[in-house]
Coordinates of C-alpha atoms in Angstrom, one line a residue:
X14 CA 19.2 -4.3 10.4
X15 CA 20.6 -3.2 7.4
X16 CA 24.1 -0.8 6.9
X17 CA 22.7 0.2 10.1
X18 CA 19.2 1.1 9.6
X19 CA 16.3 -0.8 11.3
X20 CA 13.8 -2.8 8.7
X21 CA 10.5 -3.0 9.9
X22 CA 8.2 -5.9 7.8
X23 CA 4.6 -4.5 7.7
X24 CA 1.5 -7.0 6.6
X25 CA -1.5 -5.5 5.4
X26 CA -3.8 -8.5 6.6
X27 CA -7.4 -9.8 6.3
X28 CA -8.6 -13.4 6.4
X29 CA -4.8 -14.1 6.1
X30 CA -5.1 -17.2 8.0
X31 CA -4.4 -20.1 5.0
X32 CA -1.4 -17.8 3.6
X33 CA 0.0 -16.5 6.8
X34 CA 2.2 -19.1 8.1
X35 CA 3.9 -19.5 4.8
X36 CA 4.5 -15.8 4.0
X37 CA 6.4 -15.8 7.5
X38 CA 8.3 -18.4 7.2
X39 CA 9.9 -16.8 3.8
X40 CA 10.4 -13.6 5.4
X41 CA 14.5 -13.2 6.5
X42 CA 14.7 -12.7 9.4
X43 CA 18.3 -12.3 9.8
X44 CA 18.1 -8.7 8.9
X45 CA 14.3 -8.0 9.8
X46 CA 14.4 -6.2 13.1
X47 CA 11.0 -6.5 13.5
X48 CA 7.1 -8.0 11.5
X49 CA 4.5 -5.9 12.2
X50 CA 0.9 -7.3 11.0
X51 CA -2.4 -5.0 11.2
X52 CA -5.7 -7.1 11.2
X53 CA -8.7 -5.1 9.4
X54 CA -11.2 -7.4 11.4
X55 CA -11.1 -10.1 10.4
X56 CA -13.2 -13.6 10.8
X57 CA -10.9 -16.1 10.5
X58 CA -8.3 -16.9 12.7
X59 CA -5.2 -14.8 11.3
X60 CA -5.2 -12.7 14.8
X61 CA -4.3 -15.9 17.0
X62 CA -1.7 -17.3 14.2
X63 CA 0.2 -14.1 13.8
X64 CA 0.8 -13.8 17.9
X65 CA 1.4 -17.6 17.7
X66 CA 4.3 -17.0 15.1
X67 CA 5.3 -14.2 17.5
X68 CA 4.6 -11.0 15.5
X69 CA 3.7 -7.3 16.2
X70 CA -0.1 -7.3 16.0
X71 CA -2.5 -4.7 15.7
X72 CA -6.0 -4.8 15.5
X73 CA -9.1 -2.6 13.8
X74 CA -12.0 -2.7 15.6
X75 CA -13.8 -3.3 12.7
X76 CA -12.7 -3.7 8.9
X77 CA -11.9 -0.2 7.3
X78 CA -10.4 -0.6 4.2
X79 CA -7.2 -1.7 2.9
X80 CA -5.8 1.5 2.4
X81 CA -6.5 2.3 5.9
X82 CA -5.0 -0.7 6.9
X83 CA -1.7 0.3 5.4
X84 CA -1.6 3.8 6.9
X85 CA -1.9 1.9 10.4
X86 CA 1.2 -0.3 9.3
X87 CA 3.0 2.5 8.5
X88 CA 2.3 4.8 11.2
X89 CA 2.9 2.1 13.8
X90 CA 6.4 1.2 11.8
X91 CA 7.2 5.0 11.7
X92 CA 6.0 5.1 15.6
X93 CA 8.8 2.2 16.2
X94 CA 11.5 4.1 14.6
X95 CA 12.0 2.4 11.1
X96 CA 14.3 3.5 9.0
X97 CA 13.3 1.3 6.3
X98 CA 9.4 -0.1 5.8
X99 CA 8.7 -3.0 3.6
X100 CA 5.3 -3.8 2.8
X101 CA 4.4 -7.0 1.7
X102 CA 0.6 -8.9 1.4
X103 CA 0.2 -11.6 3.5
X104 CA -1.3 -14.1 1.2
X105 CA 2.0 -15.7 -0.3
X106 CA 1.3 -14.2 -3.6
X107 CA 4.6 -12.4 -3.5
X108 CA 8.2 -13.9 -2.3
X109 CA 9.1 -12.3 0.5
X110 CA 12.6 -13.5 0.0
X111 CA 13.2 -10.1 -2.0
X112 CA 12.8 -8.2 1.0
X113 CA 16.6 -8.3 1.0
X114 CA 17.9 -6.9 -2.1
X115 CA 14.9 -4.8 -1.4
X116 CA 15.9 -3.1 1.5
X117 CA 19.1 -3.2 0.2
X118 CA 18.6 -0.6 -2.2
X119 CA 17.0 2.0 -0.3
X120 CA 19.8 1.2 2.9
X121 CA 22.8 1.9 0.5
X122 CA 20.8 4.9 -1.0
X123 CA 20.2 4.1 -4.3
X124 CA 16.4 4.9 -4.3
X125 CA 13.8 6.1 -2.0
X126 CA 11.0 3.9 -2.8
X127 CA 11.3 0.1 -4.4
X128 CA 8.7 -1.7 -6.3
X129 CA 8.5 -5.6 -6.5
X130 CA 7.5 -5.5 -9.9
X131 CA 5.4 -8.9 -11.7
X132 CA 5.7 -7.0 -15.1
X133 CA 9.4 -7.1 -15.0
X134 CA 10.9 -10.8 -16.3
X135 CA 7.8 -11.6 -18.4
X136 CA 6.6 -13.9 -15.3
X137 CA 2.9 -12.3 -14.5
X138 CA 1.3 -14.7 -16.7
X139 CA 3.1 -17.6 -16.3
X140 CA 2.6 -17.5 -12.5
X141 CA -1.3 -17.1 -13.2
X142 CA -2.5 -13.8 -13.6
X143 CA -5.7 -13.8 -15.5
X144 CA -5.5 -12.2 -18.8
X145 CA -7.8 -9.5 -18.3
X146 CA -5.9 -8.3 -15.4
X147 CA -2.8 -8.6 -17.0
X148 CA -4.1 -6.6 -20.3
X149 CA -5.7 -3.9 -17.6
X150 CA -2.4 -3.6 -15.6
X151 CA -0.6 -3.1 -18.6
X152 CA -3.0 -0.6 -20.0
X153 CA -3.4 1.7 -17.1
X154 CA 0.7 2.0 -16.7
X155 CA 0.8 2.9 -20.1
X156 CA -1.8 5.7 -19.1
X157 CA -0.1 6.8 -15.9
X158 CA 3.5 6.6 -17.5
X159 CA 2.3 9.5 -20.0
X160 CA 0.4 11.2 -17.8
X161 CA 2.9 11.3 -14.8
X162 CA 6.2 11.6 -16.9
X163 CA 7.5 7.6 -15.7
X164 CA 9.0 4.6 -17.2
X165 CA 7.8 2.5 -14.5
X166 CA 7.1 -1.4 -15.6
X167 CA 3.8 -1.1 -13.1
X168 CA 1.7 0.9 -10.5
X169 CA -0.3 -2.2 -8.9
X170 CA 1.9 -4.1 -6.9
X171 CA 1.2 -5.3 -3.4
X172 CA 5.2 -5.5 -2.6
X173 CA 7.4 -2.4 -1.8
X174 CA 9.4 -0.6 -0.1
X175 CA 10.0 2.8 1.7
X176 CA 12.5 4.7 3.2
X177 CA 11.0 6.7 6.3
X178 CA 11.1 9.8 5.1
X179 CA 9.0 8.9 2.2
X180 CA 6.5 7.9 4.6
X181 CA 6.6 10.8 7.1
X182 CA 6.7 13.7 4.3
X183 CA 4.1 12.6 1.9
X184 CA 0.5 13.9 2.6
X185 CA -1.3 10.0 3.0
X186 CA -3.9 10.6 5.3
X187 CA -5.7 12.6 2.1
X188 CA -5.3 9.1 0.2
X189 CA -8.2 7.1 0.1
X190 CA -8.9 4.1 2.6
X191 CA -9.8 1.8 -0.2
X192 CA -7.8 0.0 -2.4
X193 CA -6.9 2.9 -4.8
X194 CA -4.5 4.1 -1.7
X195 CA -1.7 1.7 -3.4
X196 CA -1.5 4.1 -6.5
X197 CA -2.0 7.5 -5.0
X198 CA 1.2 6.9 -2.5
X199 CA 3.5 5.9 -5.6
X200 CA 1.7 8.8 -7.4
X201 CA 2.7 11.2 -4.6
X202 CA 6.3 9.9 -4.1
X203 CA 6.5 10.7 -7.9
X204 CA 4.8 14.4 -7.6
X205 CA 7.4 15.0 -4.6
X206 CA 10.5 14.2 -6.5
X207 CA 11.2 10.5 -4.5
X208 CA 13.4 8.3 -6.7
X209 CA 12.0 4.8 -7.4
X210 CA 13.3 1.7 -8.5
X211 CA 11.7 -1.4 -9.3
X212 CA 12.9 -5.2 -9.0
X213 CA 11.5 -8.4 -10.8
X214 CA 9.0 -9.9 -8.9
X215 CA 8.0 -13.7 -10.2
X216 CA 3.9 -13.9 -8.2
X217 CA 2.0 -16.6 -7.7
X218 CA -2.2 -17.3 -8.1
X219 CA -4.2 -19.2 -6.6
X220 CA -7.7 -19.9 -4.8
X221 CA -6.4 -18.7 -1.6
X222 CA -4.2 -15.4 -2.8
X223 CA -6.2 -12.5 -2.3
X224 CA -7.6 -10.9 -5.4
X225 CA -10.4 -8.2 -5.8
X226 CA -13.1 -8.9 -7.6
X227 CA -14.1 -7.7 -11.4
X228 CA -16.9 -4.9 -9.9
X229 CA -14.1 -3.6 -7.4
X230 CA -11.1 -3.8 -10.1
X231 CA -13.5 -1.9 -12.8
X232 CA -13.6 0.8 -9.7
X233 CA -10.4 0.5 -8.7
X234 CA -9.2 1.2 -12.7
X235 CA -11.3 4.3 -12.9
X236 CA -9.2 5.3 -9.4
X237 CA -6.1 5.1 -11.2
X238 CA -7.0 7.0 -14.1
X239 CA -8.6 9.7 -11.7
X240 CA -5.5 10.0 -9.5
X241 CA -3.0 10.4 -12.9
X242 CA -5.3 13.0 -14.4
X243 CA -5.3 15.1 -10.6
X244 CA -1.7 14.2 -10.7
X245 CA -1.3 16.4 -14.1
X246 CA -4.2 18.8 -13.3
X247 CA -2.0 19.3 -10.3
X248 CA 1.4 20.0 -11.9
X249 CA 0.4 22.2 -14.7
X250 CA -1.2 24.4 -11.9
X251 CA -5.0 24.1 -13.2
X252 CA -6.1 22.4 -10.3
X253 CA -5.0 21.8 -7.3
X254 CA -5.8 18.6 -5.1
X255 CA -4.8 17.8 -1.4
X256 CA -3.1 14.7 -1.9
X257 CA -0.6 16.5 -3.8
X258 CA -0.4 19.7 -1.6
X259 CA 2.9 20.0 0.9
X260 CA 0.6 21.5 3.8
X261 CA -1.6 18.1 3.6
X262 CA -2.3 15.7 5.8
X263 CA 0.1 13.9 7.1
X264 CA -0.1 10.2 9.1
X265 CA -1.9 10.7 12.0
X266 CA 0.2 10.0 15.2
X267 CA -2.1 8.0 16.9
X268 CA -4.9 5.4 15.5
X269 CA -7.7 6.2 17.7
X270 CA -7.4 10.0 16.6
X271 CA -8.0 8.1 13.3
X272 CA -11.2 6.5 14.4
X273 CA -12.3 10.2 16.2
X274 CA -12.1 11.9 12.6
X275 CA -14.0 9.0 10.8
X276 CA -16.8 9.2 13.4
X277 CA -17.0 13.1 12.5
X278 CA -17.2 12.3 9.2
X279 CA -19.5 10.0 9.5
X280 CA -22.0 12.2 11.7
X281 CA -21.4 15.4 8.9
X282 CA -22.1 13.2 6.2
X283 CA -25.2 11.9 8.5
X284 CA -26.2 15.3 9.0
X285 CA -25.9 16.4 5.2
X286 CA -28.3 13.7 4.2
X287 CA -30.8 15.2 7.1
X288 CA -30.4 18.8 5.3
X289 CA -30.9 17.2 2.1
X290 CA -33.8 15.1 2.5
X291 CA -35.6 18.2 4.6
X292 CA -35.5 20.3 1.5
X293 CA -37.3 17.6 -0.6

């Protein structure tokens, strides 16, 4: 606890069982009231570790996406009344011993949302960020800056933090379950008028840090752009898109409601194909 507010650790995971153990063990728990990991089904063994280093664990049934997997950490942080929600990956590629200063900043009401930024301190590339992601980063922020009206050092990072309003107000559940999610909720905070601050954030690569590969970062890239130009679309009032509407979606309160609207999606998208393919 923090200037009394409860801090709540959240852990995106997925075969997190080589990085676990040492992401933990950075994580201060002198202040952390409480480290919540959600396992998108994996194969490994990072289920048994995390309950073994005495977390919160929950568990997809099967693996959804990682943007899926963060509304689940957030919704179950939200549902075990944080105040403040730091999310952090669990593959040590990030020190978690910013949490602090972190938290601090949205505790003592400075900002709303804080980024752990690798940009910031010239470090990205001397902790071992390949080149081409480091040239792409910088080139889509440079994009999204203008488009979205920011000065923000990067959109990307896997370490942040939120104050719980942030997370109950802002329409997520229209974000996407993939990996795109990580822009369009700092894109939204933004359109919503959330202030965010950013810290330097020294990163480190290696064979076990999680890392998406070129196909899905090409993808992901094309996300970003997409979400900045809806973003200004949006604001200028020539279109208008859900994630950026007040009346939309918001976290639902309960997982398996989750699962019963991706099943009806799944069977009107099943259904669609039928229509299609009968008027061939």
């Amino acid at each position: 606890m923090l200037n009394g507010q409860k801090i709540i650790v959240v852990l995106p995971a997925y075969n997190a069982e080589k990085t676990l153990e040492k992401t933990v063990a950075e994580i201060p728990r002198d202040i952390i009231d409480e480290i919540l990991l959600v396992d998108d089904g994996s194969s490994d063994k990072t289920v048994s570790l995390a309950k073994n280093l005495d977390l919160t664990v929950f568990t997809h049934e099967q693996n959804f996406g990682y943007g899926r997997n963060q509304k689940t950490c957030y919704r179950e942080a939200l549902k075990r009344n944080a105040d403040i929600v730091v999310m952090v990956h669990p593959d040590y590629q990030y020190s978690p011993k910013l949490i602090v200063p972190m938290a601090s900043m949205i505790a003592y009401g400075e900002y709303d949302v804080v980024l752990g930024s690798r940009i910031l301190g010239n470090t990205a590339l001397k902790g071992g960020m390949p080149l081409y992601k480091y040239i792409a980063n910088r080139f889509l922020t440079f994009v999204q800056n203008i488009l979205v009206g920011q000065k923000l050092s990067e959109y990307h990072t896997g370490f942040r933090a939120f104050r719980r309003e942030v997370l109950e107000k802002l329409p997520l559940e229209e974000n996407s379950d993939d990996f795109v999610f990580d822009n369009e909720i700092i894109c939204q905070a933004i359109f919503f008028g959330y202030r965010i601050g950013e810290i330097s954030c020294p990163t480190r690569y290696f064979p076990e840090a999680s890392s998406i590969n070129f196909r899905r970062s090409v993808k992901y890239g094309l996300g970003v752009l997409a979400t900045s130009v809806k973003f200004r679309l949006h604001k200028i009032g020539i279109l208008k898109f859900r994630i950026f509407r007040k009346r939309g979606q918001r976290l639902f309160p309960d997982y398996y409601k989750q699962i019963e609207k991706t099943r009806e999606e799944e069977l009107q998208r099943g259904q669609q194909e039928l229509k299609e393919v009968g008027k061939r």
